[in-house]
Short mmCIF file of C-alpha atoms in Angstrom, two decimals:
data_model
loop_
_atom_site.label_atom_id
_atom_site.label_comp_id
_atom_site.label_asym_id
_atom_site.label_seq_id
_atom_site.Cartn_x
_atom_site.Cartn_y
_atom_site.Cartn_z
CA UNK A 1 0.00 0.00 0.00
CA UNK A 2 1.06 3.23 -1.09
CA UNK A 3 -0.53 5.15 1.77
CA UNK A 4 0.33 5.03 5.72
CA UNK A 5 -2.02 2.63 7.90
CA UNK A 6 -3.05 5.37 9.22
CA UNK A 7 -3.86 6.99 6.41
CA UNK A 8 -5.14 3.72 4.56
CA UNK A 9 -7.68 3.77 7.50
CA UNK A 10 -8.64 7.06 7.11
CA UNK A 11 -9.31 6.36 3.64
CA UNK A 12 -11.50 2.98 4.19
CA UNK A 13 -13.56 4.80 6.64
CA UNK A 14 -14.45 7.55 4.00
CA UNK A 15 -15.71 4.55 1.91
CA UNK A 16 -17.55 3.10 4.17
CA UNK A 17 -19.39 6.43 5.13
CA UNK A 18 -20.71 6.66 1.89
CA UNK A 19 -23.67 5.06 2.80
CA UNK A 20 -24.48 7.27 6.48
CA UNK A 21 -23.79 10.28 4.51
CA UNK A 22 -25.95 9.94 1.62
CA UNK A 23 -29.01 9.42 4.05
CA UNK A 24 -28.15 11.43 7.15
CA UNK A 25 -26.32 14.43 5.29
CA UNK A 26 -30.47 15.07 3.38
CA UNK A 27 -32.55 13.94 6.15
CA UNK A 28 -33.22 17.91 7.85
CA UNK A 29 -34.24 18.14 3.89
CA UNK A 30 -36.74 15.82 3.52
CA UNK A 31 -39.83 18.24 4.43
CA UNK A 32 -38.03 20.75 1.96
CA UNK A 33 -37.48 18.04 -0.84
CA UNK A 34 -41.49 17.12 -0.38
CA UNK A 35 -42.52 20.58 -0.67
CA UNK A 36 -40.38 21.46 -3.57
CA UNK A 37 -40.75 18.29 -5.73
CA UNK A 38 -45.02 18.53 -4.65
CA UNK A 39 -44.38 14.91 -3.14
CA UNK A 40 -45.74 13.36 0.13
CA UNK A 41 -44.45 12.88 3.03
CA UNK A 42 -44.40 9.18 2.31
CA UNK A 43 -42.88 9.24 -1.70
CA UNK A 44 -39.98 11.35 -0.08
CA UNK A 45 -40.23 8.39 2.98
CA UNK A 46 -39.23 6.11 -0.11
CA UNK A 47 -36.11 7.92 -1.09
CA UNK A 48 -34.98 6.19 1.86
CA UNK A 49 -36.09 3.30 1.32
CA UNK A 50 -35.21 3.11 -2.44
CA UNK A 51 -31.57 3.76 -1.31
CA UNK A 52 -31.42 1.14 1.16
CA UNK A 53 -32.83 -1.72 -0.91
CA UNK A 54 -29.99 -0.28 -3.94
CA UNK A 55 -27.35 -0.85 -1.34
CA UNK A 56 -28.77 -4.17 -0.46
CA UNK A 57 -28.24 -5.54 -4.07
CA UNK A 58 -24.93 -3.85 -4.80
CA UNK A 59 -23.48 -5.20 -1.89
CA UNK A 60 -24.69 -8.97 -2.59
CA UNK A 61 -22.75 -8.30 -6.05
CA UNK A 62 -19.55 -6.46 -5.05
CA UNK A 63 -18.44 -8.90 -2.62
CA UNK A 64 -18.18 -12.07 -4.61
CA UNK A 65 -16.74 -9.79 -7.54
CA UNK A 66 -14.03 -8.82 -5.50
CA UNK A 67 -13.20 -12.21 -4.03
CA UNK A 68 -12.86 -13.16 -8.04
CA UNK A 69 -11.55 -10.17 -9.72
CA UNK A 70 -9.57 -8.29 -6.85
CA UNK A 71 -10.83 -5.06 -4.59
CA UNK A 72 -9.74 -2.11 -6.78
CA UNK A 73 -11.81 -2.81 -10.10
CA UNK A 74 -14.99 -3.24 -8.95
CA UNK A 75 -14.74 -0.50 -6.09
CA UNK A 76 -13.30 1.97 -8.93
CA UNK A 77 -16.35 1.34 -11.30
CA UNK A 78 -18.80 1.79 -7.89
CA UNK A 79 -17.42 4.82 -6.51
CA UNK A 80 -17.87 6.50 -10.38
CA UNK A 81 -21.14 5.32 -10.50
CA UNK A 82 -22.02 6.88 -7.49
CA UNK A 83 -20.56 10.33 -8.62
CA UNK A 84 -22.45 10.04 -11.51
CA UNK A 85 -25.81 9.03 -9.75
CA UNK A 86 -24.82 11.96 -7.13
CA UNK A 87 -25.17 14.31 -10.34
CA UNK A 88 -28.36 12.83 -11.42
CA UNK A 89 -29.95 13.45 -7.49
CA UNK A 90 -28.96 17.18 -7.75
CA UNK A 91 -30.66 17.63 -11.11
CA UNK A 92 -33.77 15.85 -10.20
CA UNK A 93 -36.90 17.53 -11.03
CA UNK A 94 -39.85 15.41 -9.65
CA UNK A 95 -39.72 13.00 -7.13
CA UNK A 96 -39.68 9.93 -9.57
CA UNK A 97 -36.20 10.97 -11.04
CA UNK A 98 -35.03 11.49 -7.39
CA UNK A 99 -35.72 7.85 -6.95
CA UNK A 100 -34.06 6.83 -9.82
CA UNK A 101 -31.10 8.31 -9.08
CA UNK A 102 -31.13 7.51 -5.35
CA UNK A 103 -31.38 4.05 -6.08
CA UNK A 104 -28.45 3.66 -8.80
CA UNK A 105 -26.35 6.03 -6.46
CA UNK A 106 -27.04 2.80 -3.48
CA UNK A 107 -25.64 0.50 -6.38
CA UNK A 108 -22.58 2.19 -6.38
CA UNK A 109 -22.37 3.41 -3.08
CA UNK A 110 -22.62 -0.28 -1.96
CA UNK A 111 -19.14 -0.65 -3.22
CA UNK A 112 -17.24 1.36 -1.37
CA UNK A 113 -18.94 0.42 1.86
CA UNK A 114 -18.70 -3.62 1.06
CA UNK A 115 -15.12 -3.39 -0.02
CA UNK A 116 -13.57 -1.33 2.49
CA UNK A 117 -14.44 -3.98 5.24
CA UNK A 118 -13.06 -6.49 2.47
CA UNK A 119 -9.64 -4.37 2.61
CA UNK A 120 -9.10 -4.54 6.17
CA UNK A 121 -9.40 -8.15 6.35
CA UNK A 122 -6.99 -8.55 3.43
CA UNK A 123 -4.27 -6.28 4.89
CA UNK A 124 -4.23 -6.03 8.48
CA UNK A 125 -4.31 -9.62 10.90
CA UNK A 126 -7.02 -11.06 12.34
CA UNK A 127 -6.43 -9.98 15.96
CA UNK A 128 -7.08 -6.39 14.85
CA UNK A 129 -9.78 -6.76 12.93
CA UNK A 130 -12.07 -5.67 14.95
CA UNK A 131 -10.23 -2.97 16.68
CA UNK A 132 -9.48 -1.52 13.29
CA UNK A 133 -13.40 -1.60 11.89
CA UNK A 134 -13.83 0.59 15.44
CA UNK A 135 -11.55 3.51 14.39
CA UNK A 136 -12.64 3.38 11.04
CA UNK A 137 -16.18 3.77 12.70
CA UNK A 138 -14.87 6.19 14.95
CA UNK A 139 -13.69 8.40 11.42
CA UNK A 140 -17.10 7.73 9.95
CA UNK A 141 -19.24 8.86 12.73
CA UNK A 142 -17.25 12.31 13.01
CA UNK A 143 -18.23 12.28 9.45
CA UNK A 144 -21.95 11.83 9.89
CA UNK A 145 -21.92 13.83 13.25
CA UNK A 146 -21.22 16.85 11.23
CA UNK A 147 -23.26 15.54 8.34
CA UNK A 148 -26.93 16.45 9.44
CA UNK A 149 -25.59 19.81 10.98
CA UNK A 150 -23.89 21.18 8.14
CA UNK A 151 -26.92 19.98 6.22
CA UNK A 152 -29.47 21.59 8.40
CA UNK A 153 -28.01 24.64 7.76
CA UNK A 154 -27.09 24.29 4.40
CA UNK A 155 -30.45 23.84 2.90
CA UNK A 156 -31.43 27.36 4.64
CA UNK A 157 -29.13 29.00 2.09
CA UNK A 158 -28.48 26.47 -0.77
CA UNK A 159 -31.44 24.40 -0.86
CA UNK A 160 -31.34 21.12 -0.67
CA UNK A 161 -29.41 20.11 -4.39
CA UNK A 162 -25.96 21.54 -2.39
CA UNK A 163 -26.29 18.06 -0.43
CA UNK A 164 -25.34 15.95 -3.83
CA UNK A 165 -23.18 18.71 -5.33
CA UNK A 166 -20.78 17.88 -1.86
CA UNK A 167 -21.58 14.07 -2.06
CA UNK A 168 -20.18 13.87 -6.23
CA UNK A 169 -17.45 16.11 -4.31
CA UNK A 170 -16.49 13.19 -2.00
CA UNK A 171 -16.87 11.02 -4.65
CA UNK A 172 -14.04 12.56 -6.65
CA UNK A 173 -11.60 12.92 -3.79
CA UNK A 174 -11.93 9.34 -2.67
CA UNK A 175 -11.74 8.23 -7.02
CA UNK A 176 -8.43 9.90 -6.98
CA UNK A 177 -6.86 8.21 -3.76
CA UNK A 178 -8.32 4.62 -4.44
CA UNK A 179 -6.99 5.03 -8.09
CA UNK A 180 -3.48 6.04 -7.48
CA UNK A 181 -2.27 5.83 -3.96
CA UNK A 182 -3.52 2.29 -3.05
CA UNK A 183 -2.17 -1.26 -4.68
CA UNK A 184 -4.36 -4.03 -4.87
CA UNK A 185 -5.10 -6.09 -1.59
CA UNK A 186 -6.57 -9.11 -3.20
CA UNK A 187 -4.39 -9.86 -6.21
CA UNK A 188 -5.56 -12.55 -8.63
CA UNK A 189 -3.67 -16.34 -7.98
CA UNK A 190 -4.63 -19.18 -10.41
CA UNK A 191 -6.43 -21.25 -7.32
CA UNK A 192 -8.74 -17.94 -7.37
CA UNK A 193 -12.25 -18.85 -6.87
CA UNK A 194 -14.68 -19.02 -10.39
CA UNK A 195 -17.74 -16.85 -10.19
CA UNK A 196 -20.25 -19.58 -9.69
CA UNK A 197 -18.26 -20.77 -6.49
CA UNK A 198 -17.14 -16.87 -5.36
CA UNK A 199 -21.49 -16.41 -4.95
CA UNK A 200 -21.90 -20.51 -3.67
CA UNK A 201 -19.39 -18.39 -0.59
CA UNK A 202 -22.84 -16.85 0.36
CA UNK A 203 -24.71 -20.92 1.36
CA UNK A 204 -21.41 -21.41 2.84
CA UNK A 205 -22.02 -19.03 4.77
CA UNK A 206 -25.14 -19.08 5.67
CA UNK A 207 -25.57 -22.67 6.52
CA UNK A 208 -23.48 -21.98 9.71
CA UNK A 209 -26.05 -20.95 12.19
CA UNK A 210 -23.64 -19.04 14.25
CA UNK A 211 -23.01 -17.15 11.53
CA UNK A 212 -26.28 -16.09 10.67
CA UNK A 213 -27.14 -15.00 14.27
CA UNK A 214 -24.12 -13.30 13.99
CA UNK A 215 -25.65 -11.43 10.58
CA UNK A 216 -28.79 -10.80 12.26
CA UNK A 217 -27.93 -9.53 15.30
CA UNK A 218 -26.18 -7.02 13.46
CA UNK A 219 -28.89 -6.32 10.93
CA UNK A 220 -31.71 -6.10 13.87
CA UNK A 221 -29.72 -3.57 15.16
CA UNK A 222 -29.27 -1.46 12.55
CA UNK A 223 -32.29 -1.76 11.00
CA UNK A 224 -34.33 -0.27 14.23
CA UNK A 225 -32.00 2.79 13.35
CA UNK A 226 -33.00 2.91 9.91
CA UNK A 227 -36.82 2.64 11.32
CA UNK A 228 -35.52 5.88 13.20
CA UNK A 229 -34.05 7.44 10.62
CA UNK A 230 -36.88 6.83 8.06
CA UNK A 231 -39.40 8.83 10.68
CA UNK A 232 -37.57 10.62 12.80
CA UNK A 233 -37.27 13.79 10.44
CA UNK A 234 -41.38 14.06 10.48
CA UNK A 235 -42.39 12.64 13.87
CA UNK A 236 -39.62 15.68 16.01
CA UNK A 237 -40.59 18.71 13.17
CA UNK A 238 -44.22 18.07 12.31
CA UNK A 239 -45.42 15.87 15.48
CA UNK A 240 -43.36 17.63 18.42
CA UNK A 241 -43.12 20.37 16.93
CA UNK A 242 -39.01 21.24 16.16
CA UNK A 243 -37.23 23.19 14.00
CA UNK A 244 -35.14 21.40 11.17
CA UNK A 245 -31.66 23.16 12.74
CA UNK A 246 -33.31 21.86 16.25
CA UNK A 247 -34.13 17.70 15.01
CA UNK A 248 -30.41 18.16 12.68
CA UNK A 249 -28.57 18.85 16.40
CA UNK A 250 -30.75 15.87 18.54
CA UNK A 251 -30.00 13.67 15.69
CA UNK A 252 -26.35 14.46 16.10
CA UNK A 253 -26.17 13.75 19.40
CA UNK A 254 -26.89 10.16 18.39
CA UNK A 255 -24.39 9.99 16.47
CA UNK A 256 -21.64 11.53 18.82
CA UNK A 257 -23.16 8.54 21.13
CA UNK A 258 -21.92 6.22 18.68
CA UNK A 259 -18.52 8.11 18.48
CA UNK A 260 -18.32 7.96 21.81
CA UNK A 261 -19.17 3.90 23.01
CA UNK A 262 -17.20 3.26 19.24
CA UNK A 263 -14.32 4.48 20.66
CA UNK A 264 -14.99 3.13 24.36
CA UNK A 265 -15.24 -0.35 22.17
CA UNK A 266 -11.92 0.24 20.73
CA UNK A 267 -10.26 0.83 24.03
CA UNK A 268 -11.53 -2.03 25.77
CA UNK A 269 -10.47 -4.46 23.18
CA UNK A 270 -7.91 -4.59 24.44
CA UNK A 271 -8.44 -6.18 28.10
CA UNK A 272 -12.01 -7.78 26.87
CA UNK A 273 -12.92 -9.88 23.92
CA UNK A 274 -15.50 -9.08 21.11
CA UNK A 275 -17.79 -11.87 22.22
CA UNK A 276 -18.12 -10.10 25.06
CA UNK A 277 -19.10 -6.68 24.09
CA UNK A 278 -20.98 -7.67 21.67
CA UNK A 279 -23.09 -9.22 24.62
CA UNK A 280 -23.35 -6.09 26.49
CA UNK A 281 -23.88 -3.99 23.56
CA UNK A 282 -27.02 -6.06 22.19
CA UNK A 283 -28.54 -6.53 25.70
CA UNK A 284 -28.72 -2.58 25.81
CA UNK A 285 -29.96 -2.14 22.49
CA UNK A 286 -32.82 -4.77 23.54
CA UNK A 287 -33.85 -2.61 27.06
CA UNK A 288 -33.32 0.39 25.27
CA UNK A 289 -35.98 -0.71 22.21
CA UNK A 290 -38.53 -1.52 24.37
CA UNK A 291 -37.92 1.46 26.55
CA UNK A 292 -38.49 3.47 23.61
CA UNK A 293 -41.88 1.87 23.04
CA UNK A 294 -43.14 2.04 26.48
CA UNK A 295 -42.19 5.15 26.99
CA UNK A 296 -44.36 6.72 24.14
CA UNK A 297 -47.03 4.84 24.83
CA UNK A 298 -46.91 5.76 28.39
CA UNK A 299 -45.73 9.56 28.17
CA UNK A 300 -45.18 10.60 24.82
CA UNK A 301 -42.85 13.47 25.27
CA UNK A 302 -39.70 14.37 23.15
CA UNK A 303 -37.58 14.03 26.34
CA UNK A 304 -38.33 10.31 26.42
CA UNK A 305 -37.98 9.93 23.22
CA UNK A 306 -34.62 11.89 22.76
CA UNK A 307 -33.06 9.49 25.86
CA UNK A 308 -33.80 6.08 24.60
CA UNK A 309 -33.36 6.96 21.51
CA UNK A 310 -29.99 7.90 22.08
CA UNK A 311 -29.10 4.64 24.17
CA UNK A 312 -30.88 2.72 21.32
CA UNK A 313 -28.85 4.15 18.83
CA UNK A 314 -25.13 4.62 20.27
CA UNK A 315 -24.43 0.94 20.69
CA UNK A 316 -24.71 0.25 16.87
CA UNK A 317 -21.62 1.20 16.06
CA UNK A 318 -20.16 -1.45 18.80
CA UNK A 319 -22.62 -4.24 17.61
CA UNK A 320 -21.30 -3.72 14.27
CA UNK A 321 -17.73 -4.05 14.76
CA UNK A 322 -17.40 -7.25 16.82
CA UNK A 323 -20.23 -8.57 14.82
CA UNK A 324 -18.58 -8.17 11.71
CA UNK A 325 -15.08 -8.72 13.41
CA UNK A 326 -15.83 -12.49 14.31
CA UNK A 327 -17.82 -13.05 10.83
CA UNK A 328 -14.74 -12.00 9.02
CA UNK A 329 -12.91 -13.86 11.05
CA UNK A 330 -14.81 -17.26 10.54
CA UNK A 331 -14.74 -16.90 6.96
CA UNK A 332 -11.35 -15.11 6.28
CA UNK A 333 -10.78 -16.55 2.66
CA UNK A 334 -14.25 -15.22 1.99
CA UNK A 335 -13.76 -12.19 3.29
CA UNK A 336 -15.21 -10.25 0.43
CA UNK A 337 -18.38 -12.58 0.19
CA UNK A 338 -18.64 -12.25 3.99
CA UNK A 339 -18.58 -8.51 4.20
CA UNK A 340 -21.12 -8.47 1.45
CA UNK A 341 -23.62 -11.25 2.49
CA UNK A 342 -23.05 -9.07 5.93
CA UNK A 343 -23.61 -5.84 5.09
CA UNK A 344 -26.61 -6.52 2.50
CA UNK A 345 -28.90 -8.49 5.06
CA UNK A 346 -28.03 -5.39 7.11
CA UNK A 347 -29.18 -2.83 4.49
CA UNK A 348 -31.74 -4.99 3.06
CA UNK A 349 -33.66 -5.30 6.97
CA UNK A 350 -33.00 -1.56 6.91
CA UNK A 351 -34.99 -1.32 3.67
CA UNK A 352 -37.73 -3.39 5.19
CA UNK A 353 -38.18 -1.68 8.23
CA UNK A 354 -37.74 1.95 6.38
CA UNK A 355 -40.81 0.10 4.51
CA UNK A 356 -43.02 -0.43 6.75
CA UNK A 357 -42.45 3.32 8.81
CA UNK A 358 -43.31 5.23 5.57
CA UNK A 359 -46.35 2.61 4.72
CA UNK A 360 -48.10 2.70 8.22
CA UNK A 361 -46.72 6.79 8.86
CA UNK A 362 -49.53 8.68 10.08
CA UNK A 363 -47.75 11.58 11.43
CA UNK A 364 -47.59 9.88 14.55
CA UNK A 365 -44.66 8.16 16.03
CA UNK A 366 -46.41 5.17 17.03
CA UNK A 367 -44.87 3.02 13.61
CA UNK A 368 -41.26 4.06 14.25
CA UNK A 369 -41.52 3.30 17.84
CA UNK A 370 -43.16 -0.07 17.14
CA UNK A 371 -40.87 -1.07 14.56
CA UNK A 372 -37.63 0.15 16.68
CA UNK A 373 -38.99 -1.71 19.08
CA UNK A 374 -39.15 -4.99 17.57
CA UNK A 375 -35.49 -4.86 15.64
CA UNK A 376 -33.99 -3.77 19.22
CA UNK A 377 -35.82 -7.26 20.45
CA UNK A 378 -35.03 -9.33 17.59
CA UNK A 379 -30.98 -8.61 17.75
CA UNK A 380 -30.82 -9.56 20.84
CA UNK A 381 -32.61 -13.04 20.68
CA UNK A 382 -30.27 -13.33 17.61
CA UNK A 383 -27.54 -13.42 19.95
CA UNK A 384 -28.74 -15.09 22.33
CA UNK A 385 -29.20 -18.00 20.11
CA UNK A 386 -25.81 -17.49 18.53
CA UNK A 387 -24.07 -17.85 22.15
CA UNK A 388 -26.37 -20.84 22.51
CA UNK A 389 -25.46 -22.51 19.39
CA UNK A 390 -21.00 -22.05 20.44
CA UNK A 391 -22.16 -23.67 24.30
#
């Protein structure tokens, strides 16, 4: 590699954040974007949704691809098509050509988030794994911390087309560095897999339960903050009432949650294993699910809401890493199929549950409540089989 570990890091985690910036950078927008492309709340609900399911596919396609044909080809052609895509959002003039675009920019943007995983696995050792997908985290999240803010305030001047004018501008920058200041991490050997058996990777993969709990957990998890994300936008500025600077700052402090137990993860790594706080991290994202239920149900204030929201959503980032540590670990010769199968089922259970929030949305909070609710649940009976299934 051309570029310091450091800086190789740096670079991964500006990959991966491709995905958390395309959603969370827009979301203060998304009462703007309705009003200006005469769309409902639900159609611009979809835009969500849309981009979800695109990164769903792209990343069930990228990560055999690269297990076959190396990293850097596939992740070059992804991170162009997203720029291009990016182009296509800023220019869109109703809310059908938004979609479009929104849901061939998740094709490529599914690159860049599959493969950088892919690249960590192929260049630093297993042991590190997972401390290394924590600082990348740790980059991302200071990333999409200032994401929603600067977009919040943004659209008051700008309008909301400046958010995909500054995504094709990330795009570019990231082009250049993949293209020439990083080698190849998976070159091609003669024993390299054919692309029947790179995709069979995925049954492989699956038919381990341990593994699939693993998946799931993860996806559960993430998907109750995509249930979150899909609502959240209409339920604190049209239902309680907030200003879109005001919901762009409480939806930051989620994320500087996830900085913060991220880099608390990172740290403790290295006296506890991943097993372990993966257990503590999915047993709080459980209590913290159904808090957010009964609370609203019992109270429905913003307070309530803002708190267990917040302890909901700051242990994803630490359910992510060791989840996706000890998968990559399991299957490190499929590491590319792995991060793929891994990071689709998580996308594509985001796309469900972004679903269902815009399809039952009455301007209420009760369906992303419900629906957090239930993901927060489900990940942690995921893990409690998967500990289960290694007694």
């Amino acid at each position: 590699m051309t570029l310091s570990s450091r800086h190789l890091i740096l670079l991964l985690a500006s990959l991966v954040a491709f995905g958390p910036l395309s959603i969370d950078m827009y979301l203060p927008s998304l009462p703007l974007i309705a009003s200006s492309l005469s769309a409902t709340e639900s159609q611009v609900q979809k835009s969500i949704t849309v981009f979800l399911f695109g990164l769903f596919l792209g990343m069930l396609l990228y990560g055999p691809l690269s297990d076959k044909y190396g990293r850097k080809p596939p992740l070059l052609i992804g991170i162009a098509l997203y720029f291009i895509a990016s182009f296509g959002c800023a220019m869109a003039q109703n809310i059908d050509q938004l979609l479009v675009w929104r849901f061939i920019q998740a094709l490529g943007g599914g690159a860049a988030s599959v493969l950088a995983r892919a690249i960590v696995r192929d260049v630093f050792e297993a042991k590190d794994t997972a401390r290394i997908l924590s600082l990348m985290h740790l980059v991302t999240m200071v990333a999409t911390l200032i994401a929603p803010l600067l977009g919040g305030y943004l659209i008051l001047f700008l309008g909301w087309r400046i958010i995909f004018i500054l995504l094709m501008i990330l795009a570019i920058i990231c082009l250049f560095f993949v293209q020439f200041k990083i080698d190849e991490s998976r070159p091609i050997k003669p024993q390299t897999p054919s692309i029947k058996q790179a995709f069979k990777s995925y049954l492989l993969i699956l038919k381990q339960p341990s593994a699939s709990c693993l998946i799931l957990c993860n996806a559960f998890s993430f998907s109750g903050m995509f249930a979150y994300i899909t609502g959240s936008s209409f339920v604190y500025i049209q239902y309680y009432g907030t200003s879109a600077q005001t919901y762009a700052w409480l939806f930051s402090l989620n994320i500087a949650g996830i900085f913060l137990m991220t880099l608390a993860n990172a740290k403790r790594l290295k006296h506890s294993s991943s097993q372990t706080l993966l257990a503590y991290a999915s047993h709080l994202s459980g209590i913290s699910a159904l808090a957010i239920l009964l609370g609203y149900w019992f109270y429905d204030q913003l307070t309530i809401m803002v708190l267990f929201t917040f302890l909901y959503i700051s242990v994803t980032g630490v359910i992510a890493a060791n989840a996706t540590a000890n998968l990559l670990n399991l299957f490190s010769q499929q590491a590319g199929a792995a991060a793929g199968l891994a990071v689709a089922i998580q996308f594509g259970l985001g796309a469900i549950a972004s679903f269902f929030v815009g399809f039952f949305f009455d301007s209420s909070p009760a369906a992303m409540v419900i629906i957090m609710a239930f993901c927060g649940l489900s990940g942690l009976v995921c893990l409690k089989v998967s500990q289960t299934l290694q007694i």
